Coordinates of C-alpha atoms and ligand atoms in Angstrom, one line a residue:
M16 CA 169.0 -84.9 -42.7
D17 CA 166.9 -88.1 -42.4
I18 CA 163.9 -87.9 -40.0
K19 CA 163.8 -90.7 -37.4
L20 CA 160.2 -92.0 -37.5
N21 CA 157.8 -93.4 -35.1
Y22 CA 157.2 -97.2 -35.1
I23 CA 153.5 -98.0 -35.0
N24 CA 151.8 -101.3 -35.9
G25 CA 155.0 -102.7 -37.5
E26 CA 155.5 -99.6 -39.7
W27 CA 157.9 -96.7 -39.6
V28 CA 155.7 -93.6 -39.9
P29 CA 156.0 -89.8 -39.7
A30 CA 153.9 -87.9 -37.2
I31 CA 150.4 -87.4 -38.5
S32 CA 150.9 -83.6 -38.1
G33 CA 154.2 -83.8 -40.1
K34 CA 156.0 -82.1 -37.2
T35 CA 159.6 -82.9 -36.3
R36 CA 162.0 -82.0 -33.5
D37 CA 165.7 -81.2 -33.7
I38 CA 167.9 -83.4 -31.4
I39 CA 170.9 -81.5 -30.0
N40 CA 174.4 -82.7 -29.0
P41 CA 174.8 -81.1 -25.6
A42 CA 178.6 -81.0 -26.0
N43 CA 178.5 -78.5 -28.9
E44 CA 174.9 -77.6 -29.6
E45 CA 175.0 -79.2 -33.1
V46 CA 171.8 -80.7 -34.5
I47 CA 172.5 -84.4 -34.7
A48 CA 169.1 -85.7 -35.9
K49 CA 165.5 -84.9 -36.5
T50 CA 162.7 -87.0 -35.0
A51 CA 159.0 -87.3 -35.7
E52 CA 157.1 -85.2 -33.1
G53 CA 154.1 -87.4 -32.3
G54 CA 150.8 -86.0 -31.0
T55 CA 147.8 -87.5 -29.4
D56 CA 146.5 -89.0 -32.7
D57 CA 149.8 -90.9 -33.2
V58 CA 149.5 -92.3 -29.6
S59 CA 145.9 -93.4 -30.3
L60 CA 147.0 -95.4 -33.3
A61 CA 149.9 -97.0 -31.3
I62 CA 147.6 -97.9 -28.5
A63 CA 145.0 -99.3 -30.9
A64 CA 147.7 -101.4 -32.5
A65 CA 149.0 -102.7 -29.1
K66 CA 145.5 -103.5 -28.0
E67 CA 144.7 -105.4 -31.2
A68 CA 148.0 -107.3 -30.9
F69 CA 147.2 -108.3 -27.3
Y70 CA 143.5 -108.8 -27.1
G71 CA 142.8 -109.4 -30.8
K72 CA 145.4 -111.7 -32.3
G73 CA 147.2 -112.4 -29.0
E74 CA 150.1 -114.1 -30.8
W75 CA 152.9 -112.8 -28.6
R76 CA 151.2 -113.6 -25.2
R77 CA 150.2 -117.1 -26.5
K78 CA 153.7 -118.0 -27.7
N79 CA 155.2 -120.7 -25.5
V80 CA 157.9 -119.3 -23.2
Q81 CA 160.7 -121.0 -25.1
E82 CA 159.8 -119.2 -28.3
R83 CA 159.4 -115.9 -26.5
S84 CA 162.7 -116.4 -24.7
D85 CA 164.5 -117.2 -28.0
I86 CA 163.3 -114.0 -29.6
I87 CA 164.3 -112.0 -26.5
L88 CA 167.8 -113.5 -26.8
K89 CA 167.9 -112.5 -30.4
I90 CA 167.3 -108.9 -29.3
A91 CA 170.3 -109.1 -27.0
D92 CA 172.5 -110.5 -29.8
A93 CA 171.4 -107.8 -32.3
M94 CA 172.2 -105.2 -29.7
E95 CA 175.6 -106.6 -29.2
A96 CA 176.2 -106.5 -32.9
R97 CA 175.3 -102.7 -32.8
R98 CA 177.0 -102.1 -29.4
E99 CA 179.3 -99.4 -30.7
E100 CA 176.6 -97.5 -32.6
L101 CA 174.3 -97.6 -29.5
A102 CA 177.0 -96.3 -27.2
I103 CA 178.0 -93.5 -29.5
T104 CA 174.4 -92.6 -30.0
D105 CA 173.8 -92.3 -26.3
T106 CA 177.0 -90.2 -25.9
L107 CA 176.1 -87.8 -28.7
D108 CA 172.5 -87.5 -27.5
N109 CA 173.0 -87.3 -23.7
G110 CA 176.6 -86.1 -23.4
K111 CA 177.9 -88.9 -21.1
P112 CA 181.5 -90.1 -21.5
L113 CA 181.7 -92.9 -24.0
R114 CA 183.0 -95.6 -21.6
E115 CA 179.9 -94.9 -19.4
A116 CA 177.6 -95.3 -22.4
Y117 CA 179.3 -98.6 -23.2
G118 CA 178.6 -99.7 -19.6
D119 CA 174.9 -98.8 -20.1
I120 CA 174.6 -100.7 -23.4
D121 CA 176.2 -103.8 -21.8
D122 CA 173.8 -103.6 -18.8
A123 CA 170.9 -103.3 -21.2
I124 CA 172.1 -106.4 -23.2
H125 CA 172.4 -108.4 -20.0
C126 CA 169.0 -107.2 -18.9
F127 CA 167.3 -108.8 -22.0
R128 CA 169.3 -112.1 -21.4
Y129 CA 168.4 -112.1 -17.7
Y130 CA 164.7 -111.9 -18.4
A131 CA 164.9 -114.3 -21.3
G132 CA 166.1 -116.9 -18.8
M133 CA 163.8 -115.9 -16.0
I134 CA 160.5 -116.4 -17.9
K135 CA 161.5 -120.1 -18.3
A136 CA 161.8 -120.6 -14.5
P137 CA 158.8 -122.3 -13.0
Y138 CA 157.0 -120.2 -10.5
G139 CA 153.5 -119.8 -9.1
G140 CA 152.0 -121.5 -6.2
A141 CA 150.0 -124.8 -5.7
Y142 CA 147.8 -125.5 -2.7
D143 CA 145.6 -128.3 -1.6
V144 CA 142.7 -126.8 0.3
N145 CA 139.5 -127.8 2.0
D146 CA 137.4 -124.9 3.2
G147 CA 134.2 -126.8 3.6
F148 CA 133.2 -127.1 -0.1
G149 CA 135.1 -130.3 -0.3
Q150 CA 138.6 -131.1 -1.4
M151 CA 140.0 -128.5 -3.8
H152 CA 143.3 -128.0 -5.6
S153 CA 144.3 -124.4 -6.2
Y154 CA 147.2 -123.1 -8.2
T155 CA 148.3 -119.7 -9.5
V156 CA 149.5 -118.6 -12.9
H157 CA 151.2 -115.3 -13.9
E158 CA 149.7 -113.6 -17.0
P159 CA 150.7 -110.5 -18.8
V160 CA 149.0 -107.3 -17.8
G161 CA 148.0 -106.3 -21.4
V162 CA 148.9 -102.9 -23.0
C163 CA 151.8 -101.3 -21.1
G164 CA 152.5 -97.6 -21.7
M165 CA 156.1 -96.7 -20.9
I166 CA 157.6 -93.2 -20.4
T167 CA 161.3 -92.7 -19.7
P168 CA 163.8 -89.9 -18.9
W169 CA 167.0 -88.8 -20.6
N170 CA 169.7 -89.7 -18.1
Y171 CA 170.2 -93.3 -19.2
P172 CA 168.3 -93.2 -22.5
L173 CA 168.7 -96.9 -23.6
L174 CA 169.0 -98.5 -20.2
M175 CA 165.8 -97.0 -18.6
A176 CA 163.9 -98.1 -21.7
V177 CA 165.3 -101.7 -21.4
W178 CA 164.6 -102.0 -17.7
K179 CA 160.9 -101.7 -18.7
I180 CA 160.8 -103.3 -22.2
A181 CA 162.8 -106.4 -21.3
P182 CA 160.6 -107.7 -18.5
A183 CA 157.3 -106.5 -20.0
L184 CA 158.0 -108.1 -23.4
S185 CA 159.3 -111.3 -21.8
A186 CA 156.1 -111.5 -19.8
G187 CA 154.0 -111.3 -23.1
N188 CA 152.7 -107.8 -23.0
S189 CA 152.1 -105.3 -25.7
I190 CA 154.0 -102.0 -25.5
V191 CA 153.6 -98.3 -26.3
F192 CA 156.9 -96.6 -25.5
K193 CA 157.7 -92.9 -25.3
P194 CA 161.4 -92.0 -24.7
S195 CA 162.5 -88.6 -23.4
S196 CA 162.1 -86.1 -26.3
T197 CA 165.6 -84.9 -25.4
T198 CA 167.3 -88.3 -26.0
P199 CA 165.2 -90.6 -28.2
L200 CA 167.8 -91.8 -30.6
S201 CA 169.0 -95.1 -29.1
A202 CA 165.4 -96.1 -28.7
V203 CA 165.0 -95.8 -32.5
I204 CA 167.9 -98.2 -32.9
L205 CA 166.3 -100.6 -30.3
F206 CA 163.0 -100.5 -32.2
E207 CA 164.9 -101.2 -35.5
I208 CA 166.1 -104.4 -33.7
L209 CA 162.7 -105.2 -32.3
D210 CA 161.3 -104.9 -35.9
Q211 CA 163.7 -107.5 -37.1
V212 CA 163.6 -110.3 -34.6
G213 CA 160.1 -111.7 -35.3
I214 CA 157.9 -109.9 -32.8
P215 CA 154.3 -109.9 -34.1
K216 CA 153.0 -106.7 -35.6
G217 CA 151.6 -104.1 -33.2
T218 CA 153.2 -105.7 -30.1
V219 CA 155.8 -103.0 -29.8
N220 CA 155.2 -99.3 -30.7
L221 CA 157.4 -96.3 -30.4
V222 CA 156.0 -92.8 -30.3
M223 CA 158.3 -89.8 -29.8
G224 CA 157.1 -86.5 -28.7
S225 CA 156.6 -84.2 -25.7
G226 CA 155.7 -85.4 -22.3
G227 CA 152.7 -83.1 -22.0
T228 CA 151.0 -84.6 -25.1
V229 CA 152.3 -88.1 -25.9
G230 CA 153.1 -89.0 -22.3
Q231 CA 149.9 -87.6 -20.9
E232 CA 147.8 -89.4 -23.5
I233 CA 149.5 -92.7 -22.6
A234 CA 148.8 -92.1 -18.9
E235 CA 145.2 -91.1 -19.5
S236 CA 144.1 -93.7 -22.1
M237 CA 141.3 -96.0 -21.1
D238 CA 142.9 -98.7 -23.4
V239 CA 146.2 -98.8 -21.6
D240 CA 146.3 -101.4 -18.8
M241 CA 149.5 -100.2 -17.1
V242 CA 151.7 -97.1 -17.2
T243 CA 155.2 -97.4 -16.0
F244 CA 157.1 -94.1 -15.6
T245 CA 160.7 -93.1 -14.7
G246 CA 161.3 -89.4 -14.2
S247 CA 160.7 -86.6 -11.8
T248 CA 158.4 -86.8 -8.8
E249 CA 156.3 -83.9 -10.0
V250 CA 155.5 -85.6 -13.3
G251 CA 155.1 -88.9 -11.5
Q252 CA 152.3 -87.3 -9.5
E253 CA 150.6 -86.2 -12.7
I254 CA 150.9 -89.7 -14.2
A255 CA 149.3 -91.2 -11.1
R256 CA 146.4 -88.7 -11.3
A257 CA 146.0 -89.3 -15.1
A258 CA 145.9 -93.0 -14.5
V259 CA 142.9 -92.9 -12.2
G260 CA 140.4 -93.0 -15.1
N261 CA 140.6 -96.7 -15.7
L262 CA 142.5 -97.6 -12.5
K263 CA 145.4 -98.8 -14.6
K264 CA 148.4 -100.2 -12.8
V265 CA 151.1 -97.6 -12.2
G266 CA 154.8 -98.1 -11.7
L267 CA 156.8 -95.0 -10.6
E268 CA 160.6 -94.6 -10.5
L269 CA 161.1 -91.1 -9.3
G270 CA 163.6 -88.6 -8.0
G271 CA 165.9 -88.7 -5.0
K272 CA 168.0 -86.7 -2.6
S273 CA 170.0 -89.6 -1.2
P274 CA 172.2 -89.5 1.9
N275 CA 175.8 -90.7 1.9
I276 CA 176.7 -91.1 5.6
I277 CA 180.4 -91.2 6.3
F278 CA 181.8 -92.1 9.8
A279 CA 185.2 -91.1 10.9
D280 CA 186.4 -94.7 11.0
A281 CA 185.7 -95.3 7.3
D282 CA 188.5 -96.3 5.0
F283 CA 189.4 -92.7 4.0
E284 CA 190.5 -93.0 0.3
G285 CA 187.8 -95.5 -0.4
A286 CA 185.1 -93.3 1.0
V287 CA 186.4 -90.3 -1.1
E288 CA 186.5 -92.3 -4.3
W289 CA 183.0 -93.8 -3.8
A290 CA 181.6 -90.3 -2.9
M291 CA 183.1 -89.0 -6.2
I292 CA 181.3 -91.8 -8.1
G293 CA 178.2 -91.2 -6.0
I294 CA 177.8 -87.6 -7.1
F295 CA 179.8 -87.0 -10.3
F296 CA 179.2 -90.2 -12.2
N297 CA 177.0 -89.5 -15.3
Q298 CA 177.4 -85.7 -14.5
G299 CA 175.4 -86.2 -11.3
E300 CA 172.3 -86.9 -13.5
V301 CA 171.6 -90.0 -11.5
C302 CA 168.3 -90.6 -9.6
S303 CA 170.2 -92.4 -6.8
A304 CA 173.1 -89.9 -6.7
G305 CA 174.7 -89.5 -3.3
S306 CA 173.9 -85.8 -3.3
R307 CA 173.9 -85.2 0.4
I308 CA 177.2 -86.1 2.1
I309 CA 176.5 -86.4 5.9
I310 CA 179.9 -86.8 7.6
E311 CA 181.1 -87.2 11.1
E312 CA 182.3 -83.8 12.3
S313 CA 185.8 -84.8 13.2
L314 CA 186.5 -86.0 9.6
K315 CA 184.8 -83.2 7.7
D316 CA 187.6 -80.8 7.0
K317 CA 190.1 -83.4 5.9
F318 CA 187.4 -85.2 3.8
V319 CA 186.1 -82.0 2.1
A320 CA 189.7 -80.9 1.3
R321 CA 190.4 -84.2 -0.4
L322 CA 187.1 -84.4 -2.2
A323 CA 187.6 -80.8 -3.6
E324 CA 191.1 -81.7 -4.7
R325 CA 189.7 -84.7 -6.6
A326 CA 186.8 -82.7 -8.0
N327 CA 189.1 -79.9 -9.2
A328 CA 191.2 -82.4 -11.0
M329 CA 188.3 -83.7 -13.1
T330 CA 188.4 -83.2 -16.8
L331 CA 185.3 -81.9 -18.6
G332 CA 184.8 -82.3 -22.3
N333 CA 182.9 -83.9 -25.2
G334 CA 181.9 -87.4 -24.1
M335 CA 183.3 -88.9 -27.3
F336 CA 186.8 -88.2 -26.0
D337 CA 186.1 -89.9 -22.7
P338 CA 186.7 -87.0 -20.2
D339 CA 185.9 -87.6 -16.5
M340 CA 182.6 -85.8 -17.0
G341 CA 180.6 -84.7 -20.1
P342 CA 178.1 -81.8 -20.5
L343 CA 174.7 -81.7 -18.9
V344 CA 171.9 -83.0 -21.1
S345 CA 170.4 -79.7 -22.3
K346 CA 170.6 -75.9 -22.0
D347 CA 167.4 -75.8 -20.0
H348 CA 168.7 -78.4 -17.6
M349 CA 172.1 -76.6 -17.2
E350 CA 170.3 -73.4 -16.4
K351 CA 168.2 -75.2 -13.8
V352 CA 171.4 -76.6 -12.2
L353 CA 173.1 -73.1 -12.3
N354 CA 170.0 -71.6 -10.7
Y355 CA 170.2 -74.0 -7.8
I356 CA 173.9 -73.2 -7.4
E357 CA 173.1 -69.4 -7.2
T358 CA 170.3 -70.1 -4.7
A359 CA 172.7 -72.1 -2.5
K360 CA 175.2 -69.2 -2.6
A361 CA 172.6 -66.7 -1.8
E362 CA 171.4 -68.8 1.1
G363 CA 174.8 -68.8 2.7
A364 CA 176.1 -72.2 1.7
H365 CA 179.9 -72.2 1.1
C366 CA 180.9 -73.1 -2.4
V367 CA 184.2 -75.1 -1.9
C368 CA 184.8 -75.8 -5.6
G369 CA 183.1 -75.5 -8.9
G370 CA 179.8 -73.6 -8.9
Y371 CA 180.0 -72.2 -12.5
R372 CA 179.5 -73.0 -16.2
Y373 CA 182.7 -74.2 -17.8
T374 CA 183.4 -72.8 -21.3
E375 CA 187.1 -73.2 -21.8
G376 CA 188.5 -74.6 -25.1
D377 CA 186.2 -77.1 -26.8
C378 CA 183.6 -76.7 -24.0
A379 CA 182.7 -73.1 -25.2
K380 CA 179.4 -74.1 -26.8
G381 CA 178.5 -77.0 -24.5
Y382 CA 176.4 -77.2 -21.3
F383 CA 179.3 -77.9 -18.9
V384 CA 179.1 -77.3 -15.2
R385 CA 182.2 -77.8 -13.0
P386 CA 181.8 -80.4 -10.2
T387 CA 180.5 -78.4 -7.3
I388 CA 180.8 -79.0 -3.5
F389 CA 178.8 -76.9 -1.0
D390 CA 179.8 -76.9 2.7
N391 CA 177.9 -75.2 5.6
C392 CA 174.6 -76.6 4.4
T393 CA 171.6 -77.0 6.7
Q394 CA 168.2 -78.8 6.4
D395 CA 166.8 -75.5 5.2
T396 CA 169.2 -75.0 2.3
T397 CA 167.2 -75.5 -0.9
I398 CA 169.7 -77.9 -2.5
V399 CA 169.5 -80.1 0.6
K400 CA 165.8 -80.4 0.1
E401 CA 165.4 -80.4 -3.7
E402 CA 166.8 -82.7 -6.3
V403 CA 169.4 -80.8 -8.4
F404 CA 170.1 -83.7 -10.8
G405 CA 173.6 -82.4 -11.6
P406 CA 177.2 -82.5 -10.3
V407 CA 176.4 -80.7 -7.0
V408 CA 176.9 -82.2 -3.6
T409 CA 176.1 -80.8 -0.1
I410 CA 178.1 -81.3 3.1
Q411 CA 176.5 -81.6 6.5
T412 CA 178.0 -82.9 9.7
F413 CA 176.9 -85.1 12.7
K414 CA 178.2 -86.0 16.1
T415 CA 176.2 -89.1 16.9
E416 CA 174.8 -92.1 14.9
E417 CA 171.2 -91.0 15.8
E418 CA 171.9 -87.5 14.4
A419 CA 173.2 -89.0 11.2
I420 CA 170.1 -91.1 10.8
T421 CA 167.8 -88.2 11.5
L422 CA 169.4 -86.0 8.9
A423 CA 169.5 -88.8 6.4
N424 CA 165.7 -89.5 6.7
D425 CA 164.6 -85.8 6.9
T426 CA 163.6 -85.7 3.2
I427 CA 160.5 -86.3 1.1
Y428 CA 162.5 -88.8 -0.9
G429 CA 163.5 -92.4 -0.2
L430 CA 165.3 -93.8 -3.2
A431 CA 168.8 -94.6 -2.0
G432 CA 171.5 -94.1 0.6
A433 CA 174.9 -95.4 1.8
V434 CA 177.0 -95.8 4.9
F435 CA 180.8 -95.8 5.1
T436 CA 182.3 -97.3 8.3
T437 CA 184.7 -100.1 9.2
D438 CA 182.4 -101.0 12.2
G439 CA 180.3 -103.9 10.7
A440 CA 177.6 -103.8 13.3
R441 CA 177.1 -100.1 13.0
A442 CA 177.0 -100.4 9.2
L443 CA 174.1 -102.9 9.4
R444 CA 172.3 -100.9 12.1
V445 CA 172.4 -97.6 10.2
V446 CA 171.6 -99.0 6.8
K447 CA 168.5 -100.7 8.2
E448 CA 167.4 -97.3 9.6
I449 CA 167.7 -95.5 6.2
R450 CA 164.2 -95.2 4.8
A451 CA 165.1 -95.9 1.1
G452 CA 164.7 -98.8 -1.3
I453 CA 168.4 -99.0 -2.4
T454 CA 171.3 -98.9 0.1
W455 CA 175.0 -99.5 0.0
I456 CA 177.6 -100.2 2.6
N457 CA 181.2 -99.0 1.8
C458 CA 180.3 -98.4 -1.9
Y459 CA 178.0 -96.2 -3.9
N460 CA 175.9 -96.9 -7.0
P461 CA 176.6 -100.5 -8.1
T462 CA 173.4 -101.8 -9.6
F463 CA 172.5 -105.3 -10.8
N464 CA 169.9 -106.9 -12.9
E465 CA 169.3 -109.4 -10.1
A466 CA 168.4 -106.9 -7.4
P467 CA 165.1 -105.0 -7.3
W468 CA 165.4 -101.2 -7.9
G469 CA 162.9 -98.6 -6.6
G470 CA 162.0 -96.1 -3.9
Y471 CA 160.2 -95.4 -0.7
K472 CA 158.2 -92.3 0.0
M473 CA 158.1 -89.7 -2.8
S474 CA 160.7 -91.6 -4.8
G475 CA 157.8 -93.8 -6.2
Y476 CA 156.4 -97.2 -6.0
G477 CA 156.9 -100.6 -7.7
R478 CA 160.2 -102.2 -8.4
E479 CA 162.3 -102.7 -11.6
L480 CA 164.8 -105.4 -12.1
G481 CA 165.0 -108.8 -10.4
I482 CA 162.0 -111.1 -10.2
H483 CA 159.9 -108.2 -8.8
G484 CA 160.7 -106.3 -12.0
L485 CA 159.0 -109.1 -14.0
E486 CA 156.1 -109.4 -11.6
E487 CA 155.3 -105.7 -12.1
Y488 CA 154.2 -106.6 -15.7
Q489 CA 152.2 -109.6 -14.6
E490 CA 148.8 -110.3 -13.2
I491 CA 148.3 -113.3 -10.9
K492 CA 145.4 -115.6 -11.5
Q493 CA 144.2 -118.3 -9.1
I494 CA 142.7 -121.4 -10.7
N495 CA 140.6 -123.6 -8.4
I496 CA 139.8 -127.2 -9.2
N497 CA 137.1 -129.2 -7.4
L498 CA 138.5 -132.7 -6.7
T499 CA 135.1 -134.0 -5.5
P500 CA 132.7 -133.0 -8.2
G501 CA 129.1 -133.5 -7.5
K502 CA 129.5 -132.6 -3.8
L503 CA 128.7 -129.2 -2.4
G504 CA 130.1 -129.6 1.0
W505 CA 128.6 -127.4 3.7
Y506 CA 126.4 -125.7 1.1
E507 CA 124.7 -129.0 0.5
E508 CA 124.1 -129.5 4.2
R509 CA 122.3 -126.2 4.8
Ligands
NAD13 P1 160.8 -85.7 -16.4 O1 159.8 -86.1 -15.3 O2 160.8 -84.3 -16.8 O3 160.5 -86.5 -17.7 C1 160.5 -87.9 -17.7 C2 159.6 -88.4 -18.9 O4 158.2 -87.9 -18.7 C3 160.0 -87.8 -20.3 O5 159.8 -88.7 -21.3 C4 159.0 -86.6 -20.4 O6 158.8 -86.3 -21.8 C5 157.8 -87.2 -19.8 N1 156.8 -86.3 -19.3 C6 156.9 -85.0 -19.0 N2 155.7 -84.4 -18.6 C7 154.8 -85.4 -18.7 C8 153.4 -85.5 -18.5 N3 152.7 -84.4 -18.0 N4 152.8 -86.7 -18.7 C9 153.5 -87.7 -19.1 N5 154.8 -87.7 -19.4 C10 155.5 -86.6 -19.2 O7 162.2 -86.2 -15.9 P2 163.6 -86.0 -16.7 O8 164.0 -84.6 -16.5 O9 163.5 -86.6 -18.1 O10 164.5 -87.0 -15.8 C11 165.1 -86.7 -14.6 C12 164.2 -87.3 -13.5 O11 164.1 -88.7 -13.6 C13 164.9 -87.0 -12.1 O12 163.9 -86.6 -11.2 C14 165.4 -88.4 -11.8 O13 165.6 -88.6 -10.4 C15 164.4 -89.3 -12.4 N6 164.9 -90.7 -12.5 C16 164.5 -91.6 -11.7 C17 165.0 -92.9 -11.8 C18 164.6 -94.0 -10.9 O14 164.9 -95.2 -11.1 N7 164.0 -93.8 -9.8 C19 165.9 -93.2 -12.8 C20 166.3 -92.2 -13.7 C21 165.8 -90.9 -13.6

């Protein structure tokens, strides 16, 4: 079996240690690839290459924006040409149904095109000022940050990479990228593309390996100007601590425990379908998942019965055959989810459906967990407080709008949330009260390149996507011009 190599300074290279890692298909435990297992010495080489490309030669950041934009568009075209291969790779690696993987790849392609256009838009400020020094003209320019370290999770292997790489590269930065060691394969294809489109040597670097070594080294390095991380809140805290050494910029897209508030006047079938998408899409391995359903008491029994009926009807299987839901990403993760389920049962929550590993037929060797609904949950139930990151949803009830809002916000997280009601004024009132960065009214999960993505509270800081997602990878410089040279204004008069 070929070994997928790291990409450092324009070359495909094995890990210096010679170590490799087996990559497993979670649907059947087969080894589908071997990857180079990088260490701190590999990261150091990648950072040195990125630094030289940015601060030494500076070719990429100095290209005019039309040239940069043209190259970014070539990346999107090359991804489109390899769309099927990319989608199949993410399905084999992550487990997700193939149609969902195609959706991710299309979003990733659009993301490159979006930023290829955006960097050509004029922006920055211009000001005429007179503060006593005489007449001045002041204007701002946006410049790349420098060497950007990037660390991503396994739930959207390609898309989470592209949400970072597309804006950072468009802005003119150098990159050292580390994918999740569980799902690195689509990143290897992306870097094959980056290798072929004319990006100067050393500008983009891929180092695969474990978070504790490769990721930690990126976060700590004094030569990395920014670290941008998507992953769990616990590791996000470690990244923030590690980044203190040189006060590098930090972007954190972390976990969530998002409320899905459903009022009795909501469109019933619509709310059921969106609640299904909210929690069972992508096996529930979604940071913004609507994992806490908070429902008006009078509707609860009818709603839970219908939701359970829909959940029980879901097909599970190998993502390549497009079931409703694929396996969880790894054995460790499946065990973590099953532990949470056992804890909930022990704490007295009522398991309405699912709640076990599914091993029938072709699923025997895979990491499948039936879609699971827990009723009778309270704010003290562990799975109400902690992110499960699987197909597990809790049900809680409310009688008043205020109670719904209090329950929704009683969490350390603040990533997302939704409200279902046909009362427009109430929808707007409640959604404004949810302390989260991403909210929906009468839908759950739609995401756009145009709109900024990110969390409040312990769901992180910074934003991806939209114009804010570009600005994360830029510094702002003010340039001040003296329009009356030779005069010193008030200083002269002292
Ligand atoms: P994780 O935090 O375990 O790992 C994420 C990445 O960090 C991986 O590449 C991992 O190798 C690396 N890492 C681990 N330890 C590290 C360390 N000490 N230093 C540096 N890097 C380290 O998360 P995961 O299990 O891969 O992904 C699931 C988590 O990601 C969930 O909490 C989910 O909510 C979150 N997530 C958030 C968003 C968002 O946009 N907010 C999107 C997707 C996933």
